[in-house]
């Protein structure tokens, strides 16, 4: 009898044990197939990760640009507001400098206080901790000055006018 025929039925039905089945060439082919299938099954995850990282990088650059643009616009608005307050206060200070009544001296004191607050305001330091607080104090003092002077200031942008009128 041939050697193959001598094997028992149980031995013939039991599959070989171990990671590499057959020859080393067959084992390499199986591992290559696994790598190929791994590449296919993980493709979605890889593309998702690549897209995320590309989007994050592009978004970071765009965010910096957009933030800088917003900062410039917001800073210009604050500077315009402070400039209007300063011009208003200096003009009224000049107009009241010739007055000699007690009421005029009280108005001058408050105008001096407003001018001092404006001059101390850090227009060149956007990281100043109390920027918003100081701006609110200046706005409050400006309202107080307007109340004492009995004026209704109008600082609205008039650039939207369509034509000159006389």
PDB file of N, CA and C in Angstrom, residues 40-120:
ATOM      1  N   UNK A  40      -7.794  47.760   0.912  1.00  0.00           N
ATOM      2  CA  UNK A  40      -9.135  48.039   0.390  1.00  0.00           C
ATOM      3  C   UNK A  40     -10.100  48.366   1.525  1.00  0.00           C
ATOM      4  N   UNK A  41     -10.051  47.586   2.586  1.00  0.00           N
ATOM      5  CA  UNK A  41     -11.011  47.792   3.674  1.00  0.00           C
ATOM      6  C   UNK A  41     -10.712  49.044   4.492  1.00  0.00           C
ATOM      7  N   UNK A  42      -9.474  49.472   4.538  1.00  0.00           N
ATOM      8  CA  UNK A  42      -9.136  50.681   5.311  1.00  0.00           C
ATOM      9  C   UNK A  42      -9.032  51.924   4.444  1.00  0.00           C
ATOM     10  N   UNK A  43      -9.359  51.810   3.161  1.00  0.00           N
ATOM     11  CA  UNK A  43      -9.242  52.957   2.252  1.00  0.00           C
ATOM     12  C   UNK A  43     -10.141  54.108   2.694  1.00  0.00           C
ATOM     13  N   UNK A  44     -11.363  53.804   3.071  1.00  0.00           N
ATOM     14  CA  UNK A  44     -12.289  54.861   3.474  1.00  0.00           C
ATOM     15  C   UNK A  44     -11.750  55.629   4.678  1.00  0.00           C
ATOM     16  N   UNK A  45     -11.231  54.898   5.647  1.00  0.00           N
ATOM     17  CA  UNK A  45     -10.679  55.534   6.842  1.00  0.00           C
ATOM     18  C   UNK A  45      -9.457  56.395   6.497  1.00  0.00           C
ATOM     19  N   UNK A  46      -8.590  55.860   5.628  1.00  0.00           N
ATOM     20  CA  UNK A  46      -7.399  56.629   5.233  1.00  0.00           C
ATOM     21  C   UNK A  46      -7.793  57.915   4.513  1.00  0.00           C
ATOM     22  N   UNK A  47      -8.734  57.802   3.561  1.00  0.00           N
ATOM     23  CA  UNK A  47      -9.161  58.993   2.819  1.00  0.00           C
ATOM     24  C   UNK A  47      -9.839  60.001   3.742  1.00  0.00           C
ATOM     25  N   UNK A  48     -10.593  59.506   4.690  1.00  0.00           N
ATOM     26  CA  UNK A  48     -11.233  60.390   5.664  1.00  0.00           C
ATOM     27  C   UNK A  48     -10.176  61.134   6.473  1.00  0.00           C
ATOM     28  N   UNK A  49      -9.165  60.410   6.957  1.00  0.00           N
ATOM     29  CA  UNK A  49      -8.092  61.040   7.737  1.00  0.00           C
ATOM     30  C   UNK A  49      -7.311  62.049   6.908  1.00  0.00           C
ATOM     31  N   UNK A  50      -6.986  61.683   5.661  1.00  0.00           N
ATOM     32  CA  UNK A  50      -6.257  62.610   4.787  1.00  0.00           C
ATOM     33  C   UNK A  50      -7.081  63.872   4.531  1.00  0.00           C
ATOM     34  N   UNK A  51      -8.368  63.683   4.249  1.00  0.00           N
ATOM     35  CA  UNK A  51      -9.248  64.830   4.013  1.00  0.00           C
ATOM     36  C   UNK A  51      -9.372  65.716   5.237  1.00  0.00           C
ATOM     37  N   UNK A  52      -9.449  65.081   6.392  1.00  0.00           N
ATOM     38  CA  UNK A  52      -9.538  65.847   7.638  1.00  0.00           C
ATOM     39  C   UNK A  52      -8.293  66.707   7.821  1.00  0.00           C
ATOM     40  N   UNK A  53      -7.115  66.106   7.650  1.00  0.00           N
ATOM     41  CA  UNK A  53      -5.869  66.849   7.867  1.00  0.00           C
ATOM     42  C   UNK A  53      -5.688  67.961   6.833  1.00  0.00           C
ATOM     43  N   UNK A  54      -6.046  67.700   5.577  1.00  0.00           N
ATOM     44  CA  UNK A  54      -5.975  68.750   4.554  1.00  0.00           C
ATOM     45  C   UNK A  54      -6.947  69.882   4.883  1.00  0.00           C
ATOM     46  N   UNK A  55      -8.158  69.522   5.266  1.00  0.00           N
ATOM     47  CA  UNK A  55      -9.156  70.533   5.623  1.00  0.00           C
ATOM     48  C   UNK A  55      -8.757  71.334   6.842  1.00  0.00           C
ATOM     49  N   UNK A  56      -8.161  70.660   7.815  1.00  0.00           N
ATOM     50  CA  UNK A  56      -7.718  71.345   9.031  1.00  0.00           C
ATOM     51  C   UNK A  56      -6.627  72.357   8.701  1.00  0.00           C
ATOM     52  N   UNK A  57      -5.666  71.954   7.882  1.00  0.00           N
ATOM     53  CA  UNK A  57      -4.577  72.855   7.495  1.00  0.00           C
ATOM     54  C   UNK A  57      -5.115  74.052   6.714  1.00  0.00           C
ATOM     55  N   UNK A  58      -5.964  73.783   5.731  1.00  0.00           N
ATOM     56  CA  UNK A  58      -6.526  74.870   4.928  1.00  0.00           C
ATOM     57  C   UNK A  58      -7.413  75.776   5.776  1.00  0.00           C
ATOM     58  N   UNK A  59      -8.203  75.187   6.659  1.00  0.00           N
ATOM     59  CA  UNK A  59      -9.067  75.970   7.541  1.00  0.00           C
ATOM     60  C   UNK A  59      -8.279  76.835   8.503  1.00  0.00           C
ATOM     61  N   UNK A  60      -7.152  76.319   8.985  1.00  0.00           N
ATOM     62  CA  UNK A  60      -6.307  77.112   9.886  1.00  0.00           C
ATOM     63  C   UNK A  60      -5.783  78.349   9.177  1.00  0.00           C
ATOM     64  N   UNK A  61      -5.297  78.164   7.952  1.00  0.00           N
ATOM     65  CA  UNK A  61      -4.787  79.311   7.183  1.00  0.00           C
ATOM     66  C   UNK A  61      -5.908  80.304   6.897  1.00  0.00           C
ATOM     67  N   UNK A  62      -7.067  79.799   6.482  1.00  0.00           N
ATOM     68  CA  UNK A  62      -8.194  80.672   6.178  1.00  0.00           C
ATOM     69  C   UNK A  62      -8.688  81.371   7.437  1.00  0.00           C
ATOM     70  N   UNK A  63      -8.686  80.660   8.554  1.00  0.00           N
ATOM     71  CA  UNK A  63      -9.133  81.246   9.820  1.00  0.00           C
ATOM     72  C   UNK A  63      -8.247  82.389  10.264  1.00  0.00           C
ATOM     73  N   UNK A  64      -6.946  82.241  10.077  1.00  0.00           N
ATOM     74  CA  UNK A  64      -6.019  83.319  10.440  1.00  0.00           C
ATOM     75  C   UNK A  64      -6.278  84.538   9.575  1.00  0.00           C
ATOM     76  N   UNK A  65      -6.451  84.319   8.274  1.00  0.00           N
ATOM     77  CA  UNK A  65      -6.710  85.434   7.361  1.00  0.00           C
ATOM     78  C   UNK A  65      -8.032  86.116   7.694  1.00  0.00           C
ATOM     79  N   UNK A  66      -9.066  85.326   7.907  1.00  0.00           N
ATOM     80  CA  UNK A  66     -10.380  85.888   8.222  1.00  0.00           C
ATOM     81  C   UNK A  66     -10.357  86.614   9.567  1.00  0.00           C
ATOM     82  N   UNK A  67      -9.665  86.043  10.540  1.00  0.00           N
ATOM     83  CA  UNK A  67      -9.552  86.673  11.855  1.00  0.00           C
ATOM     84  C   UNK A  67      -8.822  87.999  11.789  1.00  0.00           C
ATOM     85  N   UNK A  68      -7.762  88.051  10.994  1.00  0.00           N
ATOM     86  CA  UNK A  68      -7.014  89.298  10.841  1.00  0.00           C
ATOM     87  C   UNK A  68      -7.904  90.369  10.193  1.00  0.00           C
ATOM     88  N   UNK A  69      -8.655  89.964   9.172  1.00  0.00           N
ATOM     89  CA  UNK A  69      -9.549  90.908   8.494  1.00  0.00           C
ATOM     90  C   UNK A  69     -10.614  91.437   9.462  1.00  0.00           C
ATOM     91  N   UNK A  70     -11.207  90.547  10.238  1.00  0.00           N
ATOM     92  CA  UNK A  70     -12.212  90.957  11.219  1.00  0.00           C
ATOM     93  C   UNK A  70     -11.596  91.889  12.256  1.00  0.00           C
ATOM     94  N   UNK A  71     -10.396  91.568  12.709  1.00  0.00           N
ATOM     95  CA  UNK A  71      -9.712  92.398  13.703  1.00  0.00           C
ATOM     96  C   UNK A  71      -9.438  93.800  13.195  1.00  0.00           C
ATOM     97  N   UNK A  72      -9.029  93.900  11.937  1.00  0.00           N
ATOM     98  CA  UNK A  72      -8.759  95.220  11.357  1.00  0.00           C
ATOM     99  C   UNK A  72     -10.044  96.044  11.300  1.00  0.00           C
ATOM    100  N   UNK A  73     -11.114  95.431  10.850  1.00  0.00           N
ATOM    101  CA  UNK A  73     -12.391  96.157  10.747  1.00  0.00           C
ATOM    102  C   UNK A  73     -12.893  96.573  12.130  1.00  0.00           C
ATOM    103  N   UNK A  74     -12.869  95.652  13.077  1.00  0.00           N
ATOM    104  CA  UNK A  74     -13.358  95.952  14.431  1.00  0.00           C
ATOM    105  C   UNK A  74     -12.479  97.010  15.102  1.00  0.00           C
ATOM    106  N   UNK A  75     -11.167  96.894  14.923  1.00  0.00           N
ATOM    107  CA  UNK A  75     -10.246  97.888  15.486  1.00  0.00           C
ATOM    108  C   UNK A  75     -10.471  99.269  14.894  1.00  0.00           C
ATOM    109  N   UNK A  76     -10.735  99.323  13.586  1.00  0.00           N
ATOM    110  CA  UNK A  76     -10.995 100.613  12.940  1.00  0.00           C
ATOM    111  C   UNK A  76     -12.280 101.243  13.479  1.00  0.00           C
ATOM    112  N   UNK A  77     -13.287 100.428  13.744  1.00  0.00           N
ATOM    113  CA  UNK A  77     -14.539 100.963  14.304  1.00  0.00           C
ATOM    114  C   UNK A  77     -14.314 101.551  15.696  1.00  0.00           C
ATOM    115  N   UNK A  78     -13.534 100.848  16.511  1.00  0.00           N
ATOM    116  CA  UNK A  78     -13.250 101.353  17.862  1.00  0.00           C
ATOM    117  C   UNK A  78     -12.444 102.642  17.780  1.00  0.00           C
ATOM    118  N   UNK A  79     -11.447 102.671  16.902  1.00  0.00           N
ATOM    119  CA  UNK A  79     -10.623 103.875  16.753  1.00  0.00           C
ATOM    120  C   UNK A  79     -11.462 105.053  16.257  1.00  0.00           C
ATOM    121  N   UNK A  80     -12.384 104.796  15.345  1.00  0.00           N
ATOM    122  CA  UNK A  80     -13.266 105.857  14.850  1.00  0.00           C
ATOM    123  C   UNK A  80     -14.151 106.392  15.977  1.00  0.00           C
ATOM    124  N   UNK A  81     -14.685 105.498  16.769  1.00  0.00           N
ATOM    125  CA  UNK A  81     -15.528 105.911  17.890  1.00  0.00           C
ATOM    126  C   UNK A  81     -14.735 106.761  18.887  1.00  0.00           C
ATOM    127  N   UNK A  82     -13.547 106.306  19.255  1.00  0.00           N
ATOM    128  CA  UNK A  82     -12.706 107.050  20.199  1.00  0.00           C
ATOM    129  C   UNK A  82     -12.307 108.395  19.598  1.00  0.00           C
ATOM    130  N   UNK A  83     -11.988 108.400  18.313  1.00  0.00           N
ATOM    131  CA  UNK A  83     -11.637 109.658  17.644  1.00  0.00           C
ATOM    132  C   UNK A  83     -12.784 110.656  17.644  1.00  0.00           C
ATOM    133  N   UNK A  84     -14.001 110.161  17.436  1.00  0.00           N
ATOM    134  CA  UNK A  84     -15.172 111.043  17.490  1.00  0.00           C
ATOM    135  C   UNK A  84     -15.352 111.636  18.884  1.00  0.00           C
ATOM    136  N   UNK A  85     -15.181 110.798  19.906  1.00  0.00           N
ATOM    137  CA  UNK A  85     -15.303 111.292  21.275  1.00  0.00           C
ATOM    138  C   UNK A  85     -14.238 112.344  21.565  1.00  0.00           C
ATOM    139  N   UNK A  86     -13.026 112.089  21.106  1.00  0.00           N
ATOM    140  CA  UNK A  86     -11.940 113.030  21.378  1.00  0.00           C
ATOM    141  C   UNK A  86     -12.171 114.362  20.661  1.00  0.00           C
ATOM    142  N   UNK A  87     -12.554 114.301  19.406  1.00  0.00           N
ATOM    143  CA  UNK A  87     -12.841 115.535  18.671  1.00  0.00           C
ATOM    144  C   UNK A  87     -13.978 116.322  19.300  1.00  0.00           C
ATOM    145  N   UNK A  88     -15.009 115.614  19.704  1.00  0.00           N
ATOM    146  CA  UNK A  88     -16.150 116.240  20.364  1.00  0.00           C
ATOM    147  C   UNK A  88     -15.705 116.935  21.649  1.00  0.00           C
ATOM    148  N   UNK A  89     -14.930 116.218  22.475  1.00  0.00           N
ATOM    149  CA  UNK A  89     -14.498 116.760  23.771  1.00  0.00           C
ATOM    150  C   UNK A  89     -13.558 117.952  23.591  1.00  0.00           C
ATOM    151  N   UNK A  90     -12.628 117.859  22.661  1.00  0.00           N
ATOM    152  CA  UNK A  90     -11.690 118.971  22.446  1.00  0.00           C
ATOM    153  C   UNK A  90     -12.398 120.212  21.906  1.00  0.00           C
ATOM    154  N   UNK A  91     -13.370 119.999  21.031  1.00  0.00           N
ATOM    155  CA  UNK A  91     -14.128 121.138  20.496  1.00  0.00           C
ATOM    156  C   UNK A  91     -14.906 121.830  21.609  1.00  0.00           C
ATOM    157  N   UNK A  92     -15.591 121.065  22.431  1.00  0.00           N
ATOM    158  CA  UNK A  92     -16.357 121.662  23.522  1.00  0.00           C
ATOM    159  C   UNK A  92     -15.447 122.287  24.570  1.00  0.00           C
ATOM    160  N   UNK A  93     -14.290 121.715  24.774  1.00  0.00           N
ATOM    161  CA  UNK A  93     -13.336 122.307  25.718  1.00  0.00           C
ATOM    162  C   UNK A  93     -12.914 123.690  25.221  1.00  0.00           C
ATOM    163  N   UNK A  94     -12.645 123.788  23.926  1.00  0.00           N
ATOM    164  CA  UNK A  94     -12.273 125.081  23.358  1.00  0.00           C
ATOM    165  C   UNK A  94     -13.426 126.079  23.476  1.00  0.00           C
ATOM    166  N   UNK A  95     -14.650 125.624  23.183  1.00  0.00           N
ATOM    167  CA  UNK A  95     -15.803 126.522  23.249  1.00  0.00           C
ATOM    168  C   UNK A  95     -16.096 126.988  24.673  1.00  0.00           C
ATOM    169  N   UNK A  96     -15.863 126.124  25.652  1.00  0.00           N
ATOM    170  CA  UNK A  96     -16.155 126.476  27.041  1.00  0.00           C
ATOM    171  C   UNK A  96     -14.989 127.160  27.743  1.00  0.00           C
ATOM    172  N   UNK A  97     -13.851 127.229  27.104  1.00  0.00           N
ATOM    173  CA  UNK A  97     -12.677 127.817  27.766  1.00  0.00           C
ATOM    174  C   UNK A  97     -12.862 129.307  28.049  1.00  0.00           C
ATOM    175  N   UNK A  98     -13.752 129.949  27.352  1.00  0.00           N
ATOM    176  CA  UNK A  98     -13.991 131.380  27.559  1.00  0.00           C
ATOM    177  C   UNK A  98     -15.066 131.642  28.603  1.00  0.00           C
ATOM    178  N   UNK A  99     -15.755 130.594  29.014  1.00  0.00           N
ATOM    179  CA  UNK A  99     -16.826 130.755  30.003  1.00  0.00           C
ATOM    180  C   UNK A  99     -16.263 130.895  31.407  1.00  0.00           C
ATOM    181  N   UNK A 100     -16.978 131.626  32.239  1.00  0.00           N
ATOM    182  CA  UNK A 100     -16.495 131.870  33.601  1.00  0.00           C
ATOM    183  C   UNK A 100     -17.495 131.448  34.671  1.00  0.00           C
ATOM    184  N   UNK A 101     -18.598 130.858  34.294  1.00  0.00           N
ATOM    185  CA  UNK A 101     -19.601 130.481  35.293  1.00  0.00           C
ATOM    186  C   UNK A 101     -19.216 129.165  35.967  1.00  0.00           C
ATOM    187  N   UNK A 102     -19.863 128.909  37.096  1.00  0.00           N
ATOM    188  CA  UNK A 102     -19.613 127.659  37.826  1.00  0.00           C
ATOM    189  C   UNK A 102     -20.026 126.444  36.991  1.00  0.00           C
ATOM    190  N   UNK A 103     -21.101 126.631  36.252  1.00  0.00           N
ATOM    191  CA  UNK A 103     -21.584 125.545  35.402  1.00  0.00           C
ATOM    192  C   UNK A 103     -20.537 125.196  34.341  1.00  0.00           C
ATOM    193  N   UNK A 104     -19.900 126.236  33.777  1.00  0.00           N
ATOM    194  CA  UNK A 104     -18.863 126.009  32.766  1.00  0.00           C
ATOM    195  C   UNK A 104     -17.643 125.310  33.367  1.00  0.00           C
ATOM    196  N   UNK A 105     -17.294 125.668  34.603  1.00  0.00           N
ATOM    197  CA  UNK A 105     -16.132 125.023  35.226  1.00  0.00           C
ATOM    198  C   UNK A 105     -16.422 123.545  35.521  1.00  0.00           C
ATOM    199  N   UNK A 106     -17.656 123.223  35.895  1.00  0.00           N
ATOM    200  CA  UNK A 106     -18.033 121.823  36.123  1.00  0.00           C
ATOM    201  C   UNK A 106     -17.982 121.046  34.805  1.00  0.00           C
ATOM    202  N   UNK A 107     -18.484 121.656  33.746  1.00  0.00           N
ATOM    203  CA  UNK A 107     -18.433 121.026  32.426  1.00  0.00           C
ATOM    204  C   UNK A 107     -16.991 120.804  31.984  1.00  0.00           C
ATOM    205  N   UNK A 108     -16.133 121.804  32.244  1.00  0.00           N
ATOM    206  CA  UNK A 108     -14.715 121.695  31.868  1.00  0.00           C
ATOM    207  C   UNK A 108     -14.049 120.536  32.613  1.00  0.00           C
ATOM    208  N   UNK A 109     -14.373 120.369  33.901  1.00  0.00           N
ATOM    209  CA  UNK A 109     -13.789 119.279  34.689  1.00  0.00           C
ATOM    210  C   UNK A 109     -14.149 117.923  34.083  1.00  0.00           C
ATOM    211  N   UNK A 110     -15.405 117.762  33.756  1.00  0.00           N
ATOM    212  CA  UNK A 110     -15.854 116.484  33.199  1.00  0.00           C
ATOM    213  C   UNK A 110     -15.261 116.272  31.804  1.00  0.00           C
ATOM    214  N   UNK A 111     -15.152 117.353  31.026  1.00  0.00           N
ATOM    215  CA  UNK A 111     -14.506 117.241  29.713  1.00  0.00           C
ATOM    216  C   UNK A 111     -13.037 116.835  29.865  1.00  0.00           C
ATOM    217  N   UNK A 112     -12.360 117.422  30.853  1.00  0.00           N
ATOM    218  CA  UNK A 112     -10.954 117.067  31.108  1.00  0.00           C
ATOM    219  C   UNK A 112     -10.840 115.590  31.495  1.00  0.00           C
ATOM    220  N   UNK A 113     -11.779 115.131  32.299  1.00  0.00           N
ATOM    221  CA  UNK A 113     -11.778 113.717  32.693  1.00  0.00           C
ATOM    222  C   UNK A 113     -11.952 112.819  31.472  1.00  0.00           C
ATOM    223  N   UNK A 114     -12.895 113.174  30.604  1.00  0.00           N
ATOM    224  CA  UNK A 114     -13.129 112.398  29.383  1.00  0.00           C
ATOM    225  C   UNK A 114     -11.892 112.405  28.491  1.00  0.00           C
ATOM    226  N   UNK A 115     -11.292 113.564  28.321  1.00  0.00           N
ATOM    227  CA  UNK A 115     -10.087 113.661  27.483  1.00  0.00           C
ATOM    228  C   UNK A 115      -8.956 112.822  28.081  1.00  0.00           C
ATOM    229  N   UNK A 116      -8.807 112.863  29.388  1.00  0.00           N
ATOM    230  CA  UNK A 116      -7.783 112.043  30.051  1.00  0.00           C
ATOM    231  C   UNK A 116      -8.021 110.551  29.847  1.00  0.00           C
ATOM    232  N   UNK A 117      -9.276 110.129  29.959  1.00  0.00           N
ATOM    233  CA  UNK A 117      -9.607 108.713  29.738  1.00  0.00           C
ATOM    234  C   UNK A 117      -9.295 108.297  28.306  1.00  0.00           C
ATOM    235  N   UNK A 118      -9.596 109.188  27.365  1.00  0.00           N
ATOM    236  CA  UNK A 118      -9.339 108.886  25.956  1.00  0.00           C
ATOM    237  C   UNK A 118      -7.839 108.789  25.695  1.00  0.00           C
ATOM    238  N   UNK A 119      -7.074 109.700  26.283  1.00  0.00           N
ATOM    239  CA  UNK A 119      -5.629 109.685  26.065  1.00  0.00           C
ATOM    240  C   UNK A 119      -4.967 108.457  26.687  1.00  0.00           C
ATOM    241  N   UNK A 120      -5.532 107.929  27.760  1.00  0.00           N
ATOM    242  CA  UNK A 120      -4.978 106.730  28.401  1.00  0.00           C
ATOM    243  C   UNK A 120      -5.430 105.440  27.719  1.00  0.00           C
TER     244      UNK A 120
END
